[in-house]
mmCIF file of C-alpha atoms in Angstrom:
data_model
loop_
_atom_site.group_PDB
_atom_site.id
_atom_site.type_symbol
_atom_site.label_atom_id
_atom_site.label_comp_id
_atom_site.label_asym_id
_atom_site.label_seq_id
_atom_site.Cartn_x
_atom_site.Cartn_y
_atom_site.Cartn_z
ATOM 1 C CA UNK A 1 -0.489 7.465 -20.863
ATOM 2 C CA UNK A 2 1.999 8.020 -18.450
ATOM 3 C CA UNK A 3 2.967 11.521 -19.424
ATOM 4 C CA UNK A 4 -0.785 12.746 -20.032
ATOM 5 C CA UNK A 5 -1.314 11.394 -16.449
ATOM 6 C CA UNK A 6 1.979 13.247 -15.012
ATOM 7 C CA UNK A 7 0.654 16.442 -16.590
ATOM 8 C CA UNK A 8 -2.478 15.889 -14.056
ATOM 9 C CA UNK A 9 -0.047 15.529 -11.555
ATOM 10 C CA UNK A 10 1.932 18.432 -12.320
ATOM 11 C CA UNK A 11 -1.230 20.550 -12.402
ATOM 12 C CA UNK A 12 -1.787 19.779 -8.678
ATOM 13 C CA UNK A 13 2.070 20.442 -7.923
ATOM 14 C CA UNK A 14 1.352 23.995 -10.027
ATOM 15 C CA UNK A 15 -1.559 24.911 -7.380
ATOM 16 C CA UNK A 16 0.335 23.817 -4.478
ATOM 17 C CA UNK A 17 2.949 26.220 -5.770
ATOM 18 C CA UNK A 18 0.378 29.052 -6.308
ATOM 19 C CA UNK A 19 -0.899 28.393 -2.623
ATOM 20 C CA UNK A 20 2.969 28.759 -1.384
ATOM 21 C CA UNK A 21 3.113 25.230 -0.604
ATOM 22 C CA UNK A 22 5.934 22.867 -1.785
ATOM 23 C CA UNK A 23 5.067 22.012 -5.068
ATOM 24 C CA UNK A 24 4.235 18.030 -5.242
ATOM 25 C CA UNK A 25 1.106 16.984 -7.001
ATOM 26 C CA UNK A 26 -0.560 13.370 -7.381
ATOM 27 C CA UNK A 27 -3.220 11.612 -8.927
ATOM 28 C CA UNK A 28 -4.699 8.000 -8.676
ATOM 29 C CA UNK A 29 -5.710 5.916 -11.989
ATOM 30 C CA UNK A 30 -7.798 3.416 -12.044
ATOM 31 C CA UNK A 31 -8.760 2.293 -15.623
ATOM 32 C CA UNK A 32 -7.572 5.071 -17.145
ATOM 33 C CA UNK A 33 -9.689 7.106 -15.260
ATOM 34 C CA UNK A 34 -8.420 9.663 -12.517
ATOM 35 C CA UNK A 35 -10.010 8.692 -9.128
ATOM 36 C CA UNK A 36 -8.107 10.814 -6.464
ATOM 37 C CA UNK A 37 -6.198 13.774 -6.875
ATOM 38 C CA UNK A 38 -3.854 15.476 -4.433
ATOM 39 C CA UNK A 39 -1.390 18.138 -3.898
ATOM 40 C CA UNK A 40 0.899 18.942 -0.916
ATOM 41 C CA UNK A 41 -0.937 21.250 1.614
ATOM 42 C CA UNK A 42 0.708 20.395 4.962
ATOM 43 C CA UNK A 43 1.349 24.167 5.672
ATOM 44 C CA UNK A 44 -2.133 25.578 4.900
ATOM 45 C CA UNK A 45 -3.800 22.449 6.864
ATOM 46 C CA UNK A 46 -1.316 22.399 9.615
ATOM 47 C CA UNK A 47 -1.006 18.830 9.115
ATOM 48 C CA UNK A 48 2.126 16.508 8.788
ATOM 49 C CA UNK A 49 0.415 13.871 7.008
ATOM 50 C CA UNK A 50 -0.933 16.233 4.303
ATOM 51 C CA UNK A 51 1.739 15.238 1.563
ATOM 52 C CA UNK A 52 0.070 15.088 -2.381
ATOM 53 C CA UNK A 53 0.188 10.944 -2.150
ATOM 54 C CA UNK A 54 -1.765 10.576 0.869
ATOM 55 C CA UNK A 55 -4.596 13.609 -0.546
ATOM 56 C CA UNK A 56 -4.845 11.442 -3.301
ATOM 57 C CA UNK A 57 -4.919 8.259 -1.932
ATOM 58 C CA UNK A 58 -7.585 9.281 0.308
ATOM 59 C CA UNK A 59 -9.724 10.860 -2.264
ATOM 60 C CA UNK A 60 -9.145 7.634 -4.320
ATOM 61 C CA UNK A 61 -10.412 5.385 -1.598
ATOM 62 C CA UNK A 62 -13.549 7.334 -1.157
ATOM 63 C CA UNK A 63 -14.264 7.369 -4.660
ATOM 64 C CA UNK A 64 -13.582 3.614 -5.034
ATOM 65 C CA UNK A 65 -15.539 2.854 -1.512
ATOM 66 C CA UNK A 66 -12.600 0.720 -0.512
ATOM 67 C CA UNK A 67 -9.369 1.439 1.115
ATOM 68 C CA UNK A 68 -7.850 -1.001 -1.341
ATOM 69 C CA UNK A 69 -6.690 0.355 -4.271
ATOM 70 C CA UNK A 70 -5.807 -2.578 -6.498
ATOM 71 C CA UNK A 71 -4.788 -2.291 -9.847
ATOM 72 C CA UNK A 72 -4.479 1.575 -9.639
ATOM 73 C CA UNK A 73 -1.589 3.533 -10.363
ATOM 74 C CA UNK A 74 -0.214 6.507 -8.756
ATOM 75 C CA UNK A 75 1.168 9.447 -10.194
ATOM 76 C CA UNK A 76 3.238 11.798 -8.194
ATOM 77 C CA UNK A 77 5.809 14.561 -9.371
ATOM 78 C CA UNK A 78 8.403 13.701 -6.620
ATOM 79 C CA UNK A 79 9.403 10.269 -5.470
ATOM 80 C CA UNK A 80 7.359 9.067 -2.448
ATOM 81 C CA UNK A 81 8.934 9.278 0.783
ATOM 82 C CA UNK A 82 9.096 6.655 3.599
ATOM 83 C CA UNK A 83 5.598 7.403 4.673
ATOM 84 C CA UNK A 84 3.872 7.614 1.455
ATOM 85 C CA UNK A 85 5.049 4.302 0.461
ATOM 86 C CA UNK A 86 3.938 2.766 3.729
ATOM 87 C CA UNK A 87 0.569 3.981 2.213
ATOM 88 C CA UNK A 88 1.186 3.046 -1.122
ATOM 89 C CA UNK A 89 1.970 -0.509 0.278
ATOM 90 C CA UNK A 90 -0.918 -0.663 2.586
ATOM 91 C CA UNK A 91 -3.406 0.099 -0.252
ATOM 92 C CA UNK A 92 -2.204 -2.030 -2.533
ATOM 93 C CA UNK A 93 -1.352 0.415 -5.145
ATOM 94 C CA UNK A 94 -0.016 -1.739 -8.469
ATOM 95 C CA UNK A 95 2.252 0.841 -9.867
ATOM 96 C CA UNK A 96 3.791 3.959 -9.147
ATOM 97 C CA UNK A 97 5.251 6.419 -11.528
ATOM 98 C CA UNK A 98 7.276 9.779 -10.172
ATOM 99 C CA UNK A 99 8.863 12.546 -11.691
ATOM 100 C CA UNK A 100 11.832 13.928 -10.005
ATOM 101 C CA UNK A 101 14.119 11.777 -7.739
ATOM 102 C CA UNK A 102 14.419 12.966 -4.371
ATOM 103 C CA UNK A 103 18.168 11.669 -2.982
ATOM 104 C CA UNK A 104 17.376 13.039 0.700
ATOM 105 C CA UNK A 105 14.217 11.162 1.697
ATOM 106 C CA UNK A 106 12.995 8.643 -1.770
ATOM 107 C CA UNK A 107 11.593 5.537 -0.867
ATOM 108 C CA UNK A 108 11.331 4.292 -4.106
ATOM 109 C CA UNK A 109 14.714 3.796 -5.288
ATOM 110 C CA UNK A 110 16.916 6.866 -4.373
ATOM 111 C CA UNK A 111 17.734 6.446 -0.405
ATOM 112 C CA UNK A 112 15.224 3.602 -0.075
ATOM 113 C CA UNK A 113 13.529 1.057 -2.055
ATOM 114 C CA UNK A 114 10.259 0.053 0.367
ATOM 115 C CA UNK A 115 8.211 -0.127 -2.676
ATOM 116 C CA UNK A 116 10.367 -3.194 -4.198
ATOM 117 C CA UNK A 117 11.500 -4.447 -1.174
ATOM 118 C CA UNK A 118 11.154 -8.287 -1.406
ATOM 119 C CA UNK A 119 10.591 -8.689 2.288
ATOM 120 C CA UNK A 120 7.130 -7.015 1.903
ATOM 121 C CA UNK A 121 3.853 -8.487 1.147
ATOM 122 C CA UNK A 122 3.124 -6.486 -1.152
ATOM 123 C CA UNK A 123 5.534 -4.699 -4.017
ATOM 124 C CA UNK A 124 4.630 -2.128 -6.856
ATOM 125 C CA UNK A 125 6.071 -1.531 -10.047
ATOM 126 C CA UNK A 126 7.898 1.497 -10.179
ATOM 127 C CA UNK A 127 8.430 3.925 -13.280
ATOM 128 C CA UNK A 128 10.593 6.632 -12.617
ATOM 129 C CA UNK A 129 11.828 10.137 -14.367
ATOM 130 C CA UNK A 130 8.469 10.638 -15.932
ATOM 131 C CA UNK A 131 8.643 14.702 -17.232
ATOM 132 C CA UNK A 132 11.507 14.564 -14.553
ATOM 133 C CA UNK A 133 13.093 17.955 -15.870
ATOM 134 C CA UNK A 134 9.792 19.712 -15.398
ATOM 135 C CA UNK A 135 8.896 18.318 -11.956
ATOM 136 C CA UNK A 136 12.230 19.085 -11.009
ATOM 137 C CA UNK A 137 12.186 22.435 -12.585
ATOM 138 C CA UNK A 138 9.032 23.547 -10.158
ATOM 139 C CA UNK A 139 10.479 22.352 -7.230
ATOM 140 C CA UNK A 140 13.812 24.335 -7.688
ATOM 141 C CA UNK A 141 11.638 27.297 -8.726
ATOM 142 C CA UNK A 142 9.875 27.471 -5.075
ATOM 143 C CA UNK A 143 13.207 26.617 -3.056
ATOM 144 C CA UNK A 144 15.565 29.341 -5.009
ATOM 145 C CA UNK A 145 12.157 31.906 -4.398
ATOM 146 C CA UNK A 146 12.320 30.459 -0.857
ATOM 147 C CA UNK A 147 15.806 31.183 -0.129
ATOM 148 C CA UNK A 148 15.201 34.706 -1.706
ATOM 149 C CA UNK A 149 17.092 34.056 -4.962
ATOM 150 C CA UNK A 150 14.400 34.642 -7.278
ATOM 151 C CA UNK A 151 11.700 36.746 -5.805
ATOM 152 C CA UNK A 152 8.473 35.245 -4.181
ATOM 153 C CA UNK A 153 6.974 32.385 -5.809
ATOM 154 C CA UNK A 154 3.770 33.358 -7.804
#
């Protein structure tokens, strides 16, 4: 099921790409059902907090009618940053599955390991590298285009 839900997160990332946003997508799953979707919308919304994870978590909380997302899994195409890891911890998400590692800002094992830090009152199970090549390829395509090496993103 991880691949199925990561493909849904990749669909969200593609929508971000199509909107000229950094292509990161996320979905929140509870009992095998997607209850929240999100994609990066920082530029279009002019909001620094509009990361894919934050948008998916907000939608999931509205759907659940509760800020606590116990028993949920977050699928995200790029390893969460520290801000998003904090939101994941605060909402008590049980598991995080991500695609591409982020050695510059990752907070789920690459640069930091906030989600599994034993000093924290809540910890998550983490699964990495699910469809990592596909997730990384979309990011690479976006940034190459931004640097003018591959034309404008389509």
